[in-house]
Coordinates of N, CA and C in Angstrom, one line a residue:
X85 N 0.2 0.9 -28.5 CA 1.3 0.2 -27.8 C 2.2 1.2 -27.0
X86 N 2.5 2.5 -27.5 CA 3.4 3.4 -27.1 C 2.6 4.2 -25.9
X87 N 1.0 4.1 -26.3 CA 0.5 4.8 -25.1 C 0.4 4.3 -23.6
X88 N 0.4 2.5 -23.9 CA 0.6 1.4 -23.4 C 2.0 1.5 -22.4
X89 N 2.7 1.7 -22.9 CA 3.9 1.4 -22.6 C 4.3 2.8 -21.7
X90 N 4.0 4.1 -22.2 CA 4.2 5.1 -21.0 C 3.2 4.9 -19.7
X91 N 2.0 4.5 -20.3 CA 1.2 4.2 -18.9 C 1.8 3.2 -17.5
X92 N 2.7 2.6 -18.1 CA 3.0 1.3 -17.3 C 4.5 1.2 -16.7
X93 N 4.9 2.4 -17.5 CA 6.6 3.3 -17.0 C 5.6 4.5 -15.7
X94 N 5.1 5.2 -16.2 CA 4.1 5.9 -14.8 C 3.6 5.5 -14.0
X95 N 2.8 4.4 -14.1 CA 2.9 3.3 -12.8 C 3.5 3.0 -12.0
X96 N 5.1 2.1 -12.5 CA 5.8 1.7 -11.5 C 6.8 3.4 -11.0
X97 N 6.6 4.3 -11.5 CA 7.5 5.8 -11.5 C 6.8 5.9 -10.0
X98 N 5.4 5.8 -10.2 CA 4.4 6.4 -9.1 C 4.7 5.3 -7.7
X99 N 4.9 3.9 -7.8 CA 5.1 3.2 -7.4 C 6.4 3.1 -6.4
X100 N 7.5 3.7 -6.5 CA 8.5 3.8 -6.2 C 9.1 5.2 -5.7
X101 N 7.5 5.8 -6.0 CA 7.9 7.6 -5.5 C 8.2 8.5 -6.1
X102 N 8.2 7.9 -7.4 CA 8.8 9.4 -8.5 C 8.4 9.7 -9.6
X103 N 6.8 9.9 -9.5 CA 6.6 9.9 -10.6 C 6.5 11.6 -11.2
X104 N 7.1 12.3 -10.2 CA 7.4 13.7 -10.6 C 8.7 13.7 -11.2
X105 N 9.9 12.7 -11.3 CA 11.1 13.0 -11.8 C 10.9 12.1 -13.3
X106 N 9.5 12.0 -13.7 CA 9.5 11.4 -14.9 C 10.0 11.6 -16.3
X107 N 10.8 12.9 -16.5 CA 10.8 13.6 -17.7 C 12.5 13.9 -17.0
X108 N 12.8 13.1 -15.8 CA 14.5 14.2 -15.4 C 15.4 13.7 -15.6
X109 N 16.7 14.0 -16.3 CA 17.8 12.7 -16.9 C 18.5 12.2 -15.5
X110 N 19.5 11.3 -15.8 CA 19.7 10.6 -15.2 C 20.7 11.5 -13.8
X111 N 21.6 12.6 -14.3 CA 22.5 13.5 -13.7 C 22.1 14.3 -12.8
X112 N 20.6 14.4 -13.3 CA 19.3 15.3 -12.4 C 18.9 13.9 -10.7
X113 N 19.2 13.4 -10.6 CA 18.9 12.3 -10.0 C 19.8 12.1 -8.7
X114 N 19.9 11.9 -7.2 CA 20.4 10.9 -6.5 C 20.8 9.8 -6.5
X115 N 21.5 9.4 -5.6 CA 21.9 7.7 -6.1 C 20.7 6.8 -5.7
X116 N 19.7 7.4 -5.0 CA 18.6 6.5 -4.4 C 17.3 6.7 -5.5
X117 N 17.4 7.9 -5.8 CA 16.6 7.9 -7.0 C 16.7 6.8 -8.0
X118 N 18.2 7.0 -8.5 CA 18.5 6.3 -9.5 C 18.1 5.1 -9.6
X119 N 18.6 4.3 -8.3 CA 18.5 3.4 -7.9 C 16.9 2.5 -7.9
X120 N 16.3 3.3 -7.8 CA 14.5 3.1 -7.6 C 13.8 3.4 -9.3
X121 N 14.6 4.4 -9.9 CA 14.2 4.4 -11.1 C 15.0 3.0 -11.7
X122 N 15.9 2.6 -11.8 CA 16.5 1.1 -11.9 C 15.2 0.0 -11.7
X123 N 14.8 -0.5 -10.4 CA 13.6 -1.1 -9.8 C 12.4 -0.5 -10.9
X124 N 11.8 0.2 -11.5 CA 11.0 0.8 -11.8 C 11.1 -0.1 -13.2
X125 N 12.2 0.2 -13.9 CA 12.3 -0.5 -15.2 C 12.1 -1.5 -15.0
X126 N 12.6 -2.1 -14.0 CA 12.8 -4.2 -14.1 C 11.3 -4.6 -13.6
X127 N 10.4 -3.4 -13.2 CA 9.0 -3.8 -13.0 C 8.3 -3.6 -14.4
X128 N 8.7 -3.6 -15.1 CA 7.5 -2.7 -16.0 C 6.9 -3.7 -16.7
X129 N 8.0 -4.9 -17.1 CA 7.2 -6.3 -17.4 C 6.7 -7.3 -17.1
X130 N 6.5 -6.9 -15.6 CA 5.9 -7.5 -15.0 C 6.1 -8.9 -14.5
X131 N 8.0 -8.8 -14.3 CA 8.0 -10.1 -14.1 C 7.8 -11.4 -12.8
X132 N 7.4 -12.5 -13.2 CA 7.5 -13.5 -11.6 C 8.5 -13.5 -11.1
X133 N 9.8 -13.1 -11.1 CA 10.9 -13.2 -10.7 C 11.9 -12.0 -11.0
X134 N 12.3 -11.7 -9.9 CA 13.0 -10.3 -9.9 C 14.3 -10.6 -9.1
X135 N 15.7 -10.5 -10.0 CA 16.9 -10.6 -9.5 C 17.3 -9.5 -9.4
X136 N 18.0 -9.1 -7.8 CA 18.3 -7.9 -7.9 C 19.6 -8.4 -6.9
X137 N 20.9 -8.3 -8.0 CA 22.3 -8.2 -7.2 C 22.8 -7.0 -6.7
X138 N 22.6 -6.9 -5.5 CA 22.9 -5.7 -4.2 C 22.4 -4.3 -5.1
X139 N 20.9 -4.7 -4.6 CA 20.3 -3.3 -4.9 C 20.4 -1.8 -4.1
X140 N 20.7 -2.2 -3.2 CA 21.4 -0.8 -2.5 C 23.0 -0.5 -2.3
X141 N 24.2 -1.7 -2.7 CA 25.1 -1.8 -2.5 C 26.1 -0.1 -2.4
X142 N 25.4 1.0 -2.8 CA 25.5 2.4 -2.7 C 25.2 3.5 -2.3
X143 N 24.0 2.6 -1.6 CA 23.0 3.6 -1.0 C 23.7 3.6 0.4
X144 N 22.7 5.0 1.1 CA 23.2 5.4 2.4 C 22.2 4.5 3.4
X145 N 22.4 4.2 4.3 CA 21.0 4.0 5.2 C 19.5 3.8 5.0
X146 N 19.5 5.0 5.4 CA 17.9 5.5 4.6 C 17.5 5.1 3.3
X147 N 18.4 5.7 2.9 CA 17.6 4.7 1.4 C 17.5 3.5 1.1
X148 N 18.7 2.7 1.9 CA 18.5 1.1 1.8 C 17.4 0.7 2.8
X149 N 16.8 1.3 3.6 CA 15.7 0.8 4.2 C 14.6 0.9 3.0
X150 N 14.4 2.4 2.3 CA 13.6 2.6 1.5 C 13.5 1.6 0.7
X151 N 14.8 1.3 0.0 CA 14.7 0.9 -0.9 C 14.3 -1.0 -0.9
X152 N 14.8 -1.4 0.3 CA 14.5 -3.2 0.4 C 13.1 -3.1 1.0
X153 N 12.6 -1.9 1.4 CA 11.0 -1.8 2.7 C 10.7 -1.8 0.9
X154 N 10.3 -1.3 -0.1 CA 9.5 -1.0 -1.2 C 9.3 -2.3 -1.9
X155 N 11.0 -3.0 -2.1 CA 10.7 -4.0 -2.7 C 10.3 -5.5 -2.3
X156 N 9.9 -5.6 -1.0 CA 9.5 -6.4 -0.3 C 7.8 -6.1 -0.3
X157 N 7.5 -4.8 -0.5 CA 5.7 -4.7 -0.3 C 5.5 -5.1 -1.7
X158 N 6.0 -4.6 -2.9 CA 5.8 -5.2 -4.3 C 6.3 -6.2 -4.7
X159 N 7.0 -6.9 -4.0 CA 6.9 -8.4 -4.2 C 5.5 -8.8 -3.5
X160 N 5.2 -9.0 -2.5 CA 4.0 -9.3 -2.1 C 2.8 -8.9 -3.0
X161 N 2.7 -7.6 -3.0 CA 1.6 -7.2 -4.0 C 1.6 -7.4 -5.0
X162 N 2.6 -7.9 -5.9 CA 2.4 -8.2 -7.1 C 2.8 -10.2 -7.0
X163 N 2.7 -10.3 -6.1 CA 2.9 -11.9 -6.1 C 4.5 -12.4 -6.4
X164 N 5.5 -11.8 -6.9 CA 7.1 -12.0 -7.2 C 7.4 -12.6 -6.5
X165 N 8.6 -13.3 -6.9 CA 9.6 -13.7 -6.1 C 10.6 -13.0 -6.2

């Protein structure tokens, strides 16, 4: 189960572009990082429905393209709402 469970934290890490800051605390991090490691957790169980109240409300620009352009291809690819 535990081996299970880091596989599927590495997935969505890799998924969202980070799966090199897998081991980095949170202070080691950007706010857009953060933010995508955020998204990363709320994927991991795979849910049909994904509430996300103002997921960039912090972010600069750039990252709020990144970050709504990412979660709009994995809603599609994973079928979500």
């Amino acid at each position: 189960a535990k081996r299970t469970a880091y596989a599927t934290a590495y997935h969505w890490l890799e998924r969202v572009g980070l799966a090199d800051h897998a081991k980095a605390l949170p202070g080691e991090m950007s706010g857009g990082e953060a933010q995508r490691i955020a998204i990363a957790r709320a994927l991991c169980p795979q849910p049909s429905i994904l509430f996300a109240d103002e997921p960039t409300g912090s972010l600069d620009s750039l990252n709020t393209e990144y970050v709504m352009s990412g979660l709009v291809h994995l809603a599609r690819e994973h079928t979500m709402t």
